[in-house]
Amino acid sequence: MSYKHQVAEMISAALSKQGVDTLGAEQVRNMLETPPNPAMGDIAFPCFQLAKALRKAPPVIAAELAPLISGTPVREVQAAGPYVNIFLDQQSVAAEVVGTILSAGAAYGSRDIGKGRKVPIDLSSPNIAKPFSMGHLRSTVIGNAIANIMEKHGYQPVRINHLGDWGTQFGKLIVAYRLWGDEAKVKAEPIKELLSLYVRFHEEAENDPSLEDQGREWFKKLEDGDAEALHLWQWFRDESLKEFMKIYDLMNVSFDSTHGEAFYNDKMDRVVAMLEEKGLLTESDGAMVVTLDEYDMPPSLIKKSDGATLYATRDLAAALYRHETYDFAKALYVVGNEQRLHFQQLYKVLEKMGFEWAKEMHHIPFGMMLKDGKKMSTRKGKVVLLEEVLSQAIEDVKKVIEEKNPGLANKEEVARQVGVGAVIFHDLKNYRLNDINFSWEEMLTFEGETGPYVQYTHARACSLLRKGGYVPSAAVSLPQDALDSKEAWAVVTLLNAFPEVIDRAANGFDPSQIGKYVIDLAQAFNKFYANVRILAEEDAVKNARLQLVAAVVTVLKEGLRILGLAAPEEM
């Protein structure tokens, strides 16, 4: 139990002695504040909210409440106007926090809320035969981090790469390949060549609209199982996946399923039949829809007037398949903010079908990756390729290593870890709903609030442990003056907060909570490192400080892992 929870329980017990039984420890915990000045204490409890119930002025309540609060880890309690200010026994708190982390290791901050139940997470989902752009980076890294966060809460994440492997664009691509394609070129550089064919198709179609008709015809052939169309489609899919896997391997992201849109082709008739049975289908201008007027939403299109099914039909089929396959606790869709209405409609249609589990489905939206303030477009060829960005980042790190530490072991591996980490962290330190403007300079700056800064702090702390001859031990013994500095206390306070940060990240599906946290912890540690002689002459003091360093290493490494970054021990 964290010291804030211990204090909250004491305050709750003291309040019940005063006749206030409505504030449990959890509610009190949420009311606790950190005083702006350490001289005012470590924790403050405001009494404004109690004035009505107790019919007393807040300063009177504070004065009466303060003497009722005592026990470990509280050292002193003062009433200061409407606040109860609590001073902690920092030595005992530090010993408790550091000991807990060293005992738990990477499991620190874990909880068994999920009881091992599955959580399918729809993430990444690039389009076949199109490049893996910076736009797809967001869904990939946000989804992967959320999967790690869910795992930290005791769920079993199921990472699903719902590939965009169906649709009229394949008809267009088949037409383009048959007109201008070269098999050898496609085999040599699949994505690059297929993209140029796709871009050329749209350029030519501006002057020759009949190409659009041919594209629709070839997609119809594909749907009808035409041998040539199917052969080309399968080839485009296989070649694209091979290219994508190179990028996923670089980022150390893996999937439990790569069932894309095509997988649900034979599962949609069942959905339409179920909707018909339940009397939910209505005709509208020749199309079949499910009306959602009662939710102030436009109708959900299930079948076009020509009988073709739509995204909604496919996603309904996918939702049913996932529930039947995984019996999920919740299902997450890490998909751009522009799809918000689509998912709202999807969940409401499932609810109308009588599926209670639809309430446990969540769209996790995110903002766009912009270039020069504008949305990237594959169709116009205005796209920044993720593979190029990752390669450039790795090369930049290699140059820094050659400059600063040419004798570093595993140079190639460290350059990959730090370069890729820079790109991932640049995304995840931002709240997911914010748009991000792609910038080489900002992404590849290795100072300030960046992934490499946090990784370097971890490596520096590891180096201290090596120099100090640190021997791991979960038993913590703190001499009186070992951790009595404000810098050490700032580190202890942050270490203690890690489980709560995990909770906030899980409850809000928000990896940026962890991104901001590891920056704060790295900065606090570097102040400690700059102001305190960690490798002190006296062994007992040195060992106590090294134990704090070891706790920082444990938490930084775990925070980085959750975000999808490696934590090199040397840089």
PDB file of C-alpha atoms in Angstrom, residues 110-111 114 116-124 138-161 252-257 330-334 364 428 432 502 505-512 514 558-564:
ATOM      1  CA  SER A 110       1.304  -4.751 -11.571  1.00  0.00           C
ATOM      2  CA  ARG A 111      -2.271  -5.539 -10.526  1.00  0.00           C
ATOM      3  CA  GLY A 114      -8.095  -8.486 -15.397  1.00  0.00           C
ATOM      4  CA  GLY A 116      -6.219 -13.207 -17.112  1.00  0.00           C
ATOM      5  CA  ARG A 117      -9.255 -12.343 -19.275  1.00  0.00           C
ATOM      6  CA  LYS A 118      -8.575 -11.507 -22.918  1.00  0.00           C
ATOM      7  CA  VAL A 119      -8.601  -8.012 -24.435  1.00  0.00           C
ATOM      8  CA  PRO A 120      -8.412  -8.021 -28.256  1.00  0.00           C
ATOM      9  CA  ILE A 121      -6.750  -4.811 -29.456  1.00  0.00           C
ATOM     10  CA  ASP A 122      -7.177  -3.708 -33.065  1.00  0.00           C
ATOM     11  CA  LEU A 123      -3.993  -1.794 -33.918  1.00  0.00           C
ATOM     12  CA  SER A 124      -1.683  -0.768 -36.765  1.00  0.00           C
ATOM     13  CA  ARG A 138       0.504   6.182 -34.293  1.00  0.00           C
ATOM     14  CA  SER A 139      -1.941   3.258 -34.230  1.00  0.00           C
ATOM     15  CA  THR A 140       0.961   0.803 -33.968  1.00  0.00           C
ATOM     16  CA  VAL A 141       2.845   2.347 -31.044  1.00  0.00           C
ATOM     17  CA  ILE A 142      -0.227   3.581 -29.132  1.00  0.00           C
ATOM     18  CA  GLY A 143      -1.899   0.165 -29.507  1.00  0.00           C
ATOM     19  CA  ASN A 144       1.251  -1.747 -28.527  1.00  0.00           C
ATOM     20  CA  ALA A 145       1.745   0.416 -25.413  1.00  0.00           C
ATOM     21  CA  ILE A 146      -1.919   0.009 -24.406  1.00  0.00           C
ATOM     22  CA  ALA A 147      -1.528  -3.774 -24.804  1.00  0.00           C
ATOM     23  CA  ASN A 148       1.445  -3.647 -22.397  1.00  0.00           C
ATOM     24  CA  ILE A 149      -0.540  -1.482 -19.966  1.00  0.00           C
ATOM     25  CA  MET A 150      -3.476  -3.927 -20.055  1.00  0.00           C
ATOM     26  CA  GLU A 151      -1.045  -6.767 -19.348  1.00  0.00           C
ATOM     27  CA  LYS A 152       0.270  -4.802 -16.352  1.00  0.00           C
ATOM     28  CA  HIS A 153      -3.310  -4.802 -15.046  1.00  0.00           C
ATOM     29  CA  GLY A 154      -3.628  -8.563 -15.318  1.00  0.00           C
ATOM     30  CA  TYR A 155      -5.414  -8.818 -18.680  1.00  0.00           C
ATOM     31  CA  GLN A 156      -4.224 -10.949 -21.588  1.00  0.00           C
ATOM     32  CA  PRO A 157      -3.948  -8.637 -24.605  1.00  0.00           C
ATOM     33  CA  VAL A 158      -4.583 -10.083 -28.074  1.00  0.00           C
ATOM     34  CA  ARG A 159      -2.833  -7.871 -30.631  1.00  0.00           C
ATOM     35  CA  ILE A 160      -4.788  -7.917 -33.911  1.00  0.00           C
ATOM     36  CA  ASN A 161      -3.402  -6.393 -37.113  1.00  0.00           C
ATOM     37  CA  ASN A 252       9.902  -5.083 -31.781  1.00  0.00           C
ATOM     38  CA  VAL A 253       6.123  -5.241 -32.293  1.00  0.00           C
ATOM     39  CA  SER A 254       4.424  -8.601 -32.830  1.00  0.00           C
ATOM     40  CA  PHE A 255       0.833  -9.722 -33.428  1.00  0.00           C
ATOM     41  CA  ASP A 256      -1.371 -12.594 -32.354  1.00  0.00           C
ATOM     42  CA  SER A 257      -3.539 -12.287 -35.484  1.00  0.00           C
ATOM     43  CA  LYS A 330     -13.228  -5.603 -23.281  1.00  0.00           C
ATOM     44  CA  ALA A 331     -12.350  -4.994 -26.932  1.00  0.00           C
ATOM     45  CA  LEU A 332     -10.276  -2.009 -28.042  1.00  0.00           C
ATOM     46  CA  TYR A 333     -10.004  -0.342 -31.457  1.00  0.00           C
ATOM     47  CA  VAL A 334      -6.974   1.941 -31.800  1.00  0.00           C
ATOM     48  CA  ILE A 364      -9.364   4.560 -28.739  1.00  0.00           C
ATOM     49  CA  LEU A 428       3.910   8.518 -27.038  1.00  0.00           C
ATOM     50  CA  ARG A 432      -2.956  10.555 -28.204  1.00  0.00           C
ATOM     51  CA  ILE A 502      -0.101   2.804 -14.444  1.00  0.00           C
ATOM     52  CA  ALA A 505      -2.760   5.130 -18.072  1.00  0.00           C
ATOM     53  CA  ALA A 506      -4.989   2.021 -17.986  1.00  0.00           C
ATOM     54  CA  ASN A 507      -8.191   3.853 -17.049  1.00  0.00           C
ATOM     55  CA  GLY A 508      -7.713   6.484 -19.765  1.00  0.00           C
ATOM     56  CA  PHE A 509      -6.027   4.201 -22.352  1.00  0.00           C
ATOM     57  CA  ASP A 510      -3.344   6.884 -22.246  1.00  0.00           C
ATOM     58  CA  PRO A 511       0.345   5.888 -22.707  1.00  0.00           C
ATOM     59  CA  SER A 512       1.404   9.559 -22.476  1.00  0.00           C
ATOM     60  CA  ILE A 514       3.879   6.893 -18.647  1.00  0.00           C
ATOM     61  CA  GLU A 558       9.800  -1.077 -16.862  1.00  0.00           C
ATOM     62  CA  GLY A 559       8.341   2.300 -17.921  1.00  0.00           C
ATOM     63  CA  LEU A 560      10.330   2.196 -21.165  1.00  0.00           C
ATOM     64  CA  ARG A 561       9.322  -1.436 -21.783  1.00  0.00           C
ATOM     65  CA  ILE A 562       5.633  -0.594 -21.424  1.00  0.00           C
ATOM     66  CA  LEU A 563       6.058   2.159 -24.033  1.00  0.00           C
ATOM     67  CA  GLY A 564       7.826  -0.270 -26.379  1.00  0.00           C
TER      68      GLY A 564
END
